[in-house]
Amino acid sequence: MEIIVKDNAEQMSRVAARVVAKVLNAKPDAVLGLATGSTPLGLYKELVRMHKDEGLDFSQVTTFNLDEYVGLTKDHPQSYHYFMHENLFKHVNIPTQNVYIPSGTTDNYEAFCRWYEQEIVDSGGIDLQVLGIGGDGHIAFNEPSSSLGSRTRIKTLAKQTIDDNARFFDSAEQVPIYAITMGVGTILEARQCLVLANGRSKAAAVAAMIEGPVTSMITASALQLHPRTMAIIDRDAAGNLKMLEYYEWIQEKMVNAP
Ligand code: PGA
């Protein structure tokens, strides 16, 4: 895993946006895997800025979101459909028909999950998957004990995730209990992964993801098996890393690497 430590979340977001832009410049019709939550907000803001100020073009891009709450309609302010529309899609030129987000309201989840997986394959596969990490070490809504080979399916949220996400709802009771989520196996098939984390509350999960054993108890640790994953984290989220000095040394020396 390539580990990049920045001083704060703003710098993290700027570097992440440059990674996305590099993919789009090399392949204008790239397929992006997108995440929600507070972590990628700065990235989306920067991509919107680059679209407006620098002409970053999304007209041929296809996107697949990681997950959605079960039971929330597209226009529910806490749904991930709404989040994506408000924070990215309404500001850039991704064609509406190229946007895929798991449905939280289908009447046949099994069929929907199969269809979603097939659409990813039919699009040519995900070129760059953006990820956040949960306080419990999850990627997407792959909670502890999720199979590392899992595919898109319904998951029951962990108590910690419900508590973590209660801040977006009026109360913890209003946080949906189920989500539809890409699996760890689905995510690992992306050609490149970009995982972002900021803040002290992520330090333990980040250390487990990077330095812990590969375990279904921290599904982000499965990224250790991925040949092309970049983690961009801020200094607070890097707080528990044992080998931090080494990662910074690599960044410094890589400039002149053969
Ligand atoms: P957050 O969520 O960005 O809101 O912290 C991350 C996650 O749960 O994956």
PDB file of C-alpha atoms and ligand atoms in Angstrom:
ATOM      1  CA  MET A   1       0.000   0.000   0.000  1.00  0.00           C
ATOM      2  CA  GLU A   2       1.270   3.454  -0.824  1.00  0.00           C
ATOM      3  CA  ILE A   3       0.829   5.679   2.227  1.00  0.00           C
ATOM      4  CA  ILE A   4       0.719   9.442   1.929  1.00  0.00           C
ATOM      5  CA  VAL A   5       0.453  11.493   5.096  1.00  0.00           C
ATOM      6  CA  LYS A   6      -0.672  15.099   4.814  1.00  0.00           C
ATOM      7  CA  ASP A   7      -0.880  17.743   7.516  1.00  0.00           C
ATOM      8  CA  ASN A   8      -4.645  18.181   7.394  1.00  0.00           C
ATOM      9  CA  ALA A   9      -7.864  17.100   5.699  1.00  0.00           C
ATOM     10  CA  GLU A  10      -7.757  19.929   3.184  1.00  0.00           C
ATOM     11  CA  GLN A  11      -4.378  18.825   1.851  1.00  0.00           C
ATOM     12  CA  MET A  12      -5.584  15.202   1.869  1.00  0.00           C
ATOM     13  CA  SER A  13      -8.542  16.198  -0.329  1.00  0.00           C
ATOM     14  CA  ARG A  14      -6.377  18.180  -2.750  1.00  0.00           C
ATOM     15  CA  VAL A  15      -3.962  15.285  -3.288  1.00  0.00           C
ATOM     16  CA  ALA A  16      -6.896  12.880  -3.690  1.00  0.00           C
ATOM     17  CA  ALA A  17      -8.468  15.163  -6.323  1.00  0.00           C
ATOM     18  CA  ARG A  18      -5.187  15.165  -8.253  1.00  0.00           C
ATOM     19  CA  VAL A  19      -5.233  11.344  -8.246  1.00  0.00           C
ATOM     20  CA  VAL A  20      -8.786  11.345  -9.658  1.00  0.00           C
ATOM     21  CA  ALA A  21      -7.877  14.000 -12.252  1.00  0.00           C
ATOM     22  CA  LYS A  22      -4.847  11.970 -13.356  1.00  0.00           C
ATOM     23  CA  VAL A  23      -7.092   8.962 -13.994  1.00  0.00           C
ATOM     24  CA  LEU A  24      -9.569  11.096 -15.967  1.00  0.00           C
ATOM     25  CA  ASN A  25      -6.838  12.752 -18.014  1.00  0.00           C
ATOM     26  CA  ALA A  26      -5.407   9.364 -18.972  1.00  0.00           C
ATOM     27  CA  LYS A  27      -8.836   7.828 -19.590  1.00  0.00           C
ATOM     28  CA  PRO A  28     -11.666  10.352 -20.103  1.00  0.00           C
ATOM     29  CA  ASP A  29     -14.270   7.563 -20.035  1.00  0.00           C
ATOM     30  CA  ALA A  30     -12.996   6.114 -16.763  1.00  0.00           C
ATOM     31  CA  VAL A  31     -15.287   4.269 -14.366  1.00  0.00           C
ATOM     32  CA  LEU A  32     -15.099   5.746 -10.874  1.00  0.00           C
ATOM     33  CA  GLY A  33     -16.225   4.025  -7.698  1.00  0.00           C
ATOM     34  CA  LEU A  34     -17.487   6.653  -5.270  1.00  0.00           C
ATOM     35  CA  ALA A  35     -17.991   6.850  -1.516  1.00  0.00           C
ATOM     36  CA  THR A  36     -20.149   8.977   0.759  1.00  0.00           C
ATOM     37  CA  GLY A  37     -19.701  10.208   4.337  1.00  0.00           C
ATOM     38  CA  SER A  38     -17.866  13.214   5.698  1.00  0.00           C
ATOM     39  CA  THR A  39     -14.409  12.069   4.537  1.00  0.00           C
ATOM     40  CA  PRO A  40     -14.772  12.521   0.731  1.00  0.00           C
ATOM     41  CA  LEU A  41     -16.628  15.860   1.000  1.00  0.00           C
ATOM     42  CA  GLY A  42     -13.419  17.877   0.532  1.00  0.00           C
ATOM     43  CA  LEU A  43     -12.445  15.706  -2.442  1.00  0.00           C
ATOM     44  CA  TYR A  44     -15.793  16.347  -4.147  1.00  0.00           C
ATOM     45  CA  LYS A  45     -15.518  20.066  -3.430  1.00  0.00           C
ATOM     46  CA  GLU A  46     -12.090  20.142  -5.048  1.00  0.00           C
ATOM     47  CA  LEU A  47     -13.300  18.132  -8.074  1.00  0.00           C
ATOM     48  CA  VAL A  48     -16.163  20.606  -8.515  1.00  0.00           C
ATOM     49  CA  ARG A  49     -13.651  23.465  -8.353  1.00  0.00           C
ATOM     50  CA  MET A  50     -11.403  21.759 -10.924  1.00  0.00           C
ATOM     51  CA  HIS A  51     -14.426  21.213 -13.187  1.00  0.00           C
ATOM     52  CA  LYS A  52     -15.422  24.897 -12.965  1.00  0.00           C
ATOM     53  CA  ASP A  53     -11.975  26.537 -12.963  1.00  0.00           C
ATOM     54  CA  GLU A  54      -9.809  24.112 -14.903  1.00  0.00           C
ATOM     55  CA  GLY A  55     -12.293  22.385 -17.198  1.00  0.00           C
ATOM     56  CA  LEU A  56     -11.929  18.916 -15.650  1.00  0.00           C
ATOM     57  CA  ASP A  57     -14.333  16.982 -17.836  1.00  0.00           C
ATOM     58  CA  PHE A  58     -16.699  14.257 -16.616  1.00  0.00           C
ATOM     59  CA  SER A  59     -18.794  13.972 -19.774  1.00  0.00           C
ATOM     60  CA  GLN A  60     -17.705  10.388 -20.502  1.00  0.00           C
ATOM     61  CA  VAL A  61     -17.341   9.224 -16.903  1.00  0.00           C
ATOM     62  CA  THR A  62     -19.391   6.430 -15.341  1.00  0.00           C
ATOM     63  CA  THR A  63     -19.763   6.162 -11.568  1.00  0.00           C
ATOM     64  CA  PHE A  64     -20.749   3.388  -9.180  1.00  0.00           C
ATOM     65  CA  ASN A  65     -21.430   4.227  -5.572  1.00  0.00           C
ATOM     66  CA  LEU A  66     -20.471   1.821  -2.818  1.00  0.00           C
ATOM     67  CA  ASP A  67     -23.641   1.701  -0.794  1.00  0.00           C
ATOM     68  CA  GLU A  68     -27.045   3.037   0.230  1.00  0.00           C
ATOM     69  CA  TYR A  69     -29.262   2.790   3.292  1.00  0.00           C
ATOM     70  CA  VAL A  70     -32.156   0.375   2.925  1.00  0.00           C
ATOM     71  CA  GLY A  71     -35.499   2.127   3.240  1.00  0.00           C
ATOM     72  CA  LEU A  72     -34.441   5.673   2.357  1.00  0.00           C
ATOM     73  CA  THR A  73     -35.896   7.123  -0.831  1.00  0.00           C
ATOM     74  CA  LYS A  74     -33.656   8.971  -3.297  1.00  0.00           C
ATOM     75  CA  ASP A  75     -34.869  12.343  -2.080  1.00  0.00           C
ATOM     76  CA  HIS A  76     -34.381  11.598   1.645  1.00  0.00           C
ATOM     77  CA  PRO A  77     -31.796  14.120   2.893  1.00  0.00           C
ATOM     78  CA  GLN A  78     -29.741  11.337   4.522  1.00  0.00           C
ATOM     79  CA  SER A  79     -29.850   8.997   1.536  1.00  0.00           C
ATOM     80  CA  TYR A  80     -26.619   8.549  -0.379  1.00  0.00           C
ATOM     81  CA  HIS A  81     -28.478   9.358  -3.607  1.00  0.00           C
ATOM     82  CA  TYR A  82     -29.251  12.775  -2.163  1.00  0.00           C
ATOM     83  CA  PHE A  83     -25.703  13.176  -0.807  1.00  0.00           C
ATOM     84  CA  MET A  84     -24.133  12.459  -4.189  1.00  0.00           C
ATOM     85  CA  HIS A  85     -26.510  14.744  -6.041  1.00  0.00           C
ATOM     86  CA  GLU A  86     -25.948  17.633  -3.641  1.00  0.00           C
ATOM     87  CA  ASN A  87     -22.198  17.275  -3.246  1.00  0.00           C
ATOM     88  CA  LEU A  88     -21.059  16.213  -6.701  1.00  0.00           C
ATOM     89  CA  PHE A  89     -23.488  15.294  -9.440  1.00  0.00           C
ATOM     90  CA  LYS A  90     -25.431  18.555  -9.666  1.00  0.00           C
ATOM     91  CA  HIS A  91     -22.151  20.494 -10.008  1.00  0.00           C
ATOM     92  CA  VAL A  92     -20.323  18.470 -12.689  1.00  0.00           C
ATOM     93  CA  ASN A  93     -21.178  17.038 -16.109  1.00  0.00           C
ATOM     94  CA  ILE A  94     -21.512  13.303 -15.495  1.00  0.00           C
ATOM     95  CA  PRO A  95     -24.379  12.084 -17.737  1.00  0.00           C
ATOM     96  CA  THR A  96     -27.299  11.020 -15.517  1.00  0.00           C
ATOM     97  CA  GLN A  97     -27.542   7.662 -17.275  1.00  0.00           C
ATOM     98  CA  ASN A  98     -23.927   6.914 -16.279  1.00  0.00           C
ATOM     99  CA  VAL A  99     -24.613   7.247 -12.542  1.00  0.00           C
ATOM    100  CA  TYR A 100     -25.177   4.046 -10.568  1.00  0.00           C
ATOM    101  CA  ILE A 101     -26.060   4.000  -6.879  1.00  0.00           C
ATOM    102  CA  PRO A 102     -27.410   0.932  -5.065  1.00  0.00           C
ATOM    103  CA  SER A 103     -31.162   1.171  -4.543  1.00  0.00           C
ATOM    104  CA  GLY A 104     -32.481   1.475  -1.013  1.00  0.00           C
ATOM    105  CA  THR A 105     -36.047   0.904  -2.152  1.00  0.00           C
ATOM    106  CA  THR A 106     -36.073  -1.976  -4.628  1.00  0.00           C
ATOM    107  CA  ASP A 107     -38.614  -4.720  -3.963  1.00  0.00           C
ATOM    108  CA  ASN A 108     -36.115  -7.408  -4.981  1.00  0.00           C
ATOM    109  CA  TYR A 109     -32.727  -6.879  -3.369  1.00  0.00           C
ATOM    110  CA  GLU A 110     -31.262 -10.148  -4.537  1.00  0.00           C
ATOM    111  CA  ALA A 111     -32.000  -9.402  -8.178  1.00  0.00           C
ATOM    112  CA  PHE A 112     -30.865  -5.805  -7.782  1.00  0.00           C
ATOM    113  CA  CYS A 113     -27.512  -6.853  -6.277  1.00  0.00           C
ATOM    114  CA  ARG A 114     -26.898  -9.287  -9.143  1.00  0.00           C
ATOM    115  CA  TRP A 115     -27.804  -6.585 -11.665  1.00  0.00           C
ATOM    116  CA  TYR A 116     -25.489  -4.048  -9.983  1.00  0.00           C
ATOM    117  CA  GLU A 117     -22.527  -6.434 -10.087  1.00  0.00           C
ATOM    118  CA  GLN A 118     -23.242  -7.164 -13.770  1.00  0.00           C
ATOM    119  CA  GLU A 119     -23.435  -3.454 -14.616  1.00  0.00           C
ATOM    120  CA  ILE A 120     -19.963  -2.964 -13.085  1.00  0.00           C
ATOM    121  CA  VAL A 121     -18.616  -5.796 -15.241  1.00  0.00           C
ATOM    122  CA  ASP A 122     -20.426  -4.527 -18.365  1.00  0.00           C
ATOM    123  CA  SER A 123     -19.003  -1.035 -17.853  1.00  0.00           C
ATOM    124  CA  GLY A 124     -15.508  -2.521 -18.101  1.00  0.00           C
ATOM    125  CA  GLY A 125     -14.844  -2.583 -14.346  1.00  0.00           C
ATOM    126  CA  ILE A 126     -13.972   0.170 -11.900  1.00  0.00           C
ATOM    127  CA  ASP A 127     -10.774   2.053 -12.723  1.00  0.00           C
ATOM    128  CA  LEU A 128     -10.488   3.957  -9.455  1.00  0.00           C
ATOM    129  CA  GLN A 129     -12.426   3.179  -6.283  1.00  0.00           C
ATOM    130  CA  VAL A 130     -12.626   5.975  -3.706  1.00  0.00           C
ATOM    131  CA  LEU A 131     -13.081   4.710  -0.144  1.00  0.00           C
ATOM    132  CA  GLY A 132     -13.445   6.031   3.380  1.00  0.00           C
ATOM    133  CA  ILE A 133     -12.919   3.882   6.452  1.00  0.00           C
ATOM    134  CA  GLY A 134     -15.345   3.493   9.337  1.00  0.00           C
ATOM    135  CA  GLY A 135     -14.366   3.734  12.989  1.00  0.00           C
ATOM    136  CA  ASP A 136     -14.843  -0.050  13.115  1.00  0.00           C
ATOM    137  CA  GLY A 137     -12.512  -0.551  10.151  1.00  0.00           C
ATOM    138  CA  HIS A 138     -15.205  -1.105   7.550  1.00  0.00           C
ATOM    139  CA  ILE A 139     -14.961  -0.216   3.869  1.00  0.00           C
ATOM    140  CA  ALA A 140     -18.320   0.564   2.313  1.00  0.00           C
ATOM    141  CA  PHE A 141     -20.771  -1.072   4.773  1.00  0.00           C
ATOM    142  CA  ASN A 142     -18.730  -4.255   5.063  1.00  0.00           C
ATOM    143  CA  GLU A 143     -18.948  -4.535   8.806  1.00  0.00           C
ATOM    144  CA  PRO A 144     -16.665  -6.721  10.968  1.00  0.00           C
ATOM    145  CA  SER A 145     -16.976 -10.422  10.055  1.00  0.00           C
ATOM    146  CA  SER A 146     -17.956  -9.658   6.427  1.00  0.00           C
ATOM    147  CA  SER A 147     -16.448 -12.204   4.077  1.00  0.00           C
ATOM    148  CA  LEU A 148     -13.392 -10.837   2.311  1.00  0.00           C
ATOM    149  CA  GLY A 149     -14.841 -12.432  -0.820  1.00  0.00           C
ATOM    150  CA  SER A 150     -18.272 -10.806  -0.392  1.00  0.00           C
ATOM    151  CA  ARG A 151     -20.237  -9.275  -3.265  1.00  0.00           C
ATOM    152  CA  THR A 152     -22.982  -6.631  -3.370  1.00  0.00           C
ATOM    153  CA  ARG A 153     -25.635  -7.576  -0.824  1.00  0.00           C
ATOM    154  CA  ILE A 154     -27.651  -6.449   2.192  1.00  0.00           C
ATOM    155  CA  LYS A 155     -25.717  -5.934   5.423  1.00  0.00           C
ATOM    156  CA  THR A 156     -26.923  -5.305   8.954  1.00  0.00           C
ATOM    157  CA  LEU A 157     -25.095  -2.270  10.320  1.00  0.00           C
ATOM    158  CA  ALA A 158     -22.904  -2.595  13.396  1.00  0.00           C
ATOM    159  CA  LYS A 159     -23.861  -0.735  16.550  1.00  0.00           C
ATOM    160  CA  GLN A 160     -20.717   1.412  16.236  1.00  0.00           C
ATOM    161  CA  THR A 161     -21.658   2.470  12.688  1.00  0.00           C
ATOM    162  CA  ILE A 162     -25.187   3.358  13.773  1.00  0.00           C
ATOM    163  CA  ASP A 163     -23.749   5.423  16.633  1.00  0.00           C
ATOM    164  CA  ASP A 164     -21.119   7.043  14.361  1.00  0.00           C
ATOM    165  CA  ASN A 165     -23.752   7.983  11.773  1.00  0.00           C
ATOM    166  CA  ALA A 166     -26.369   9.138  14.268  1.00  0.00           C
ATOM    167  CA  ARG A 167     -24.832  12.619  13.995  1.00  0.00           C
ATOM    168  CA  PHE A 168     -26.431  12.958  10.558  1.00  0.00           C
ATOM    169  CA  PHE A 169     -29.906  12.009  11.853  1.00  0.00           C
ATOM    170  CA  ASP A 170     -32.091  13.485  14.580  1.00  0.00           C
ATOM    171  CA  SER A 171     -31.436  10.407  16.737  1.00  0.00           C
ATOM    172  CA  ALA A 172     -29.707   6.999  16.613  1.00  0.00           C
ATOM    173  CA  GLU A 173     -33.155   5.366  16.340  1.00  0.00           C
ATOM    174  CA  GLN A 174     -33.604   6.988  12.932  1.00  0.00           C
ATOM    175  CA  VAL A 175     -30.423   5.494  11.431  1.00  0.00           C
ATOM    176  CA  PRO A 176     -31.443   2.627   9.147  1.00  0.00           C
ATOM    177  CA  ILE A 177     -30.375  -0.798  10.392  1.00  0.00           C
ATOM    178  CA  TYR A 178     -29.729  -2.293   6.952  1.00  0.00           C
ATOM    179  CA  ALA A 179     -27.698  -1.165   3.994  1.00  0.00           C
ATOM    180  CA  ILE A 180     -27.068  -2.430   0.495  1.00  0.00           C
ATOM    181  CA  THR A 181     -23.343  -2.447  -0.131  1.00  0.00           C
ATOM    182  CA  MET A 182     -20.693  -3.546  -2.580  1.00  0.00           C
ATOM    183  CA  GLY A 183     -18.772  -6.451  -1.109  1.00  0.00           C
ATOM    184  CA  VAL A 184     -15.103  -6.574  -0.187  1.00  0.00           C
ATOM    185  CA  GLY A 185     -14.584  -8.891  -3.164  1.00  0.00           C
ATOM    186  CA  THR A 186     -16.298  -6.364  -5.446  1.00  0.00           C
ATOM    187  CA  ILE A 187     -14.059  -3.562  -4.174  1.00  0.00           C
ATOM    188  CA  LEU A 188     -10.866  -5.599  -4.550  1.00  0.00           C
ATOM    189  CA  GLU A 189     -11.588  -5.985  -8.277  1.00  0.00           C
ATOM    190  CA  ALA A 190     -11.166  -2.242  -8.881  1.00  0.00           C
ATOM    191  CA  ARG A 191      -7.957  -1.523 -10.820  1.00  0.00           C
ATOM    192  CA  GLN A 192      -6.894   1.080  -8.279  1.00  0.00           C
ATOM    193  CA  CYS A 193      -8.144   1.947  -4.778  1.00  0.00           C
ATOM    194  CA  LEU A 194      -7.846   5.281  -3.040  1.00  0.00           C
ATOM    195  CA  VAL A 195      -8.660   5.187   0.661  1.00  0.00           C
ATOM    196  CA  LEU A 196      -8.967   8.424   2.615  1.00  0.00           C
ATOM    197  CA  ALA A 197      -9.048   9.013   6.367  1.00  0.00           C
ATOM    198  CA  ASN A 198      -8.774  12.042   8.565  1.00  0.00           C
ATOM    199  CA  GLY A 199      -9.165  12.801  12.251  1.00  0.00           C
ATOM    200  CA  ARG A 200      -8.118  11.191  15.508  1.00  0.00           C
ATOM    201  CA  SER A 201     -11.251   9.013  15.612  1.00  0.00           C
ATOM    202  CA  LYS A 202      -9.892   7.036  12.632  1.00  0.00           C
ATOM    203  CA  ALA A 203      -6.364   6.467  14.006  1.00  0.00           C
ATOM    204  CA  ALA A 204      -7.009   2.966  15.405  1.00  0.00           C
ATOM    205  CA  ALA A 205      -8.866   1.779  12.287  1.00  0.00           C
ATOM    206  CA  VAL A 206      -6.172   3.206   9.993  1.00  0.00           C
ATOM    207  CA  ALA A 207      -3.388   1.470  11.936  1.00  0.00           C
ATOM    208  CA  ALA A 208      -5.312  -1.817  11.774  1.00  0.00           C
ATOM    209  CA  MET A 209      -5.914  -1.370   8.037  1.00  0.00           C
ATOM    210  CA  ILE A 210      -2.263  -0.682   7.224  1.00  0.00           C
ATOM    211  CA  GLU A 211      -0.282  -2.542   9.868  1.00  0.00           C
ATOM    212  CA  GLY A 212      -2.647  -5.111  11.322  1.00  0.00           C
ATOM    213  CA  PRO A 213      -3.242  -8.605  10.043  1.00  0.00           C
ATOM    214  CA  VAL A 214      -5.604  -9.110   7.113  1.00  0.00           C
ATOM    215  CA  THR A 215      -8.835  -9.949   8.862  1.00  0.00           C
ATOM    216  CA  SER A 216     -12.550  -9.831   8.224  1.00  0.00           C
ATOM    217  CA  MET A 217     -12.823  -8.039  11.576  1.00  0.00           C
ATOM    218  CA  ILE A 218     -11.278  -4.971   9.868  1.00  0.00           C
ATOM    219  CA  THR A 219     -12.489  -5.242   6.296  1.00  0.00           C
ATOM    220  CA  ALA A 220     -10.273  -2.323   5.205  1.00  0.00           C
ATOM    221  CA  SER A 221      -7.272  -4.587   5.950  1.00  0.00           C
ATOM    222  CA  ALA A 222      -8.235  -6.572   2.828  1.00  0.00           C
ATOM    223  CA  LEU A 223      -6.777  -3.650   0.863  1.00  0.00           C
ATOM    224  CA  GLN A 224      -3.356  -5.075   1.819  1.00  0.00           C
ATOM    225  CA  LEU A 225      -4.150  -7.757  -0.766  1.00  0.00           C
ATOM    226  CA  HIS A 226      -4.827  -5.196  -3.491  1.00  0.00           C
ATOM    227  CA  PRO A 227      -1.863  -4.531  -5.790  1.00  0.00           C
ATOM    228  CA  ARG A 228      -2.597  -0.848  -6.278  1.00  0.00           C
ATOM    229  CA  THR A 229      -3.981   0.915  -3.225  1.00  0.00           C
ATOM    230  CA  MET A 230      -3.056   4.397  -2.118  1.00  0.00           C
ATOM    231  CA  ALA A 231      -3.990   5.595   1.380  1.00  0.00           C
ATOM    232  CA  ILE A 232      -4.048   9.362   1.835  1.00  0.00           C
ATOM    233  CA  ILE A 233      -4.465  10.226   5.488  1.00  0.00           C
ATOM    234  CA  ASP A 234      -3.999  13.259   7.646  1.00  0.00           C
ATOM    235  CA  ARG A 235      -1.606  13.438  10.570  1.00  0.00           C
ATOM    236  CA  ASP A 236      -4.343  12.811  13.170  1.00  0.00           C
ATOM    237  CA  ALA A 237      -5.493   9.644  11.417  1.00  0.00           C
ATOM    238  CA  ALA A 238      -1.834   8.560  11.157  1.00  0.00           C
ATOM    239  CA  GLY A 239      -1.417   8.915  14.940  1.00  0.00           C
ATOM    240  CA  ASN A 240      -1.265   5.171  15.753  1.00  0.00           C
ATOM    241  CA  LEU A 241       1.002   4.057  12.898  1.00  0.00           C
ATOM    242  CA  LYS A 242       4.114   2.329  14.197  1.00  0.00           C
ATOM    243  CA  MET A 243       6.065   2.784  10.968  1.00  0.00           C
ATOM    244  CA  LEU A 244       5.022   6.374  10.262  1.00  0.00           C
ATOM    245  CA  GLU A 245       8.607   7.601   9.934  1.00  0.00           C
ATOM    246  CA  TYR A 246       9.304   4.931   7.351  1.00  0.00           C
ATOM    247  CA  TYR A 247       6.260   5.874   5.255  1.00  0.00           C
ATOM    248  CA  GLU A 248       7.356   9.501   5.263  1.00  0.00           C
ATOM    249  CA  TRP A 249      10.905   8.458   4.408  1.00  0.00           C
ATOM    250  CA  ILE A 250       9.549   6.520   1.409  1.00  0.00           C
ATOM    251  CA  GLN A 251       7.606   9.569   0.205  1.00  0.00           C
ATOM    252  CA  GLU A 252      10.730  11.692   0.474  1.00  0.00           C
ATOM    253  CA  LYS A 253      12.985   9.176  -1.276  1.00  0.00           C
ATOM    254  CA  MET A 254      10.503   8.106  -3.946  1.00  0.00           C
ATOM    255  CA  VAL A 255      11.089  11.335  -5.836  1.00  0.00           C
ATOM    256  CA  ASN A 256      14.526  10.044  -6.868  1.00  0.00           C
ATOM    257  CA  ALA A 257      13.742   6.326  -6.958  1.00  0.00           C
ATOM    258  CA  PRO A 258      15.057   4.428 -10.018  1.00  0.00           C
TER     259      PRO A 258
HETATM  260  P1  PGA B   1     -17.138   9.155   7.480  1.00  0.00           P
HETATM  261  O1  PGA B   1     -17.545   7.641   7.211  1.00  0.00           O
HETATM  262  O2  PGA B   1     -16.405   9.599   6.247  1.00  0.00           O
HETATM  263  O3  PGA B   1     -18.429   9.887   7.640  1.00  0.00           O
HETATM  264  O4  PGA B   1     -16.280   9.161   8.681  1.00  0.00           O
HETATM  265  C1  PGA B   1     -16.609   6.758   6.706  1.00  0.00           C
HETATM  266  C2  PGA B   1     -17.186   5.367   6.607  1.00  0.00           C
HETATM  267  O5  PGA B   1     -17.996   4.984   7.477  1.00  0.00           O
HETATM  268  O6  PGA B   1     -16.846   4.647   5.659  1.00  0.00           O
END
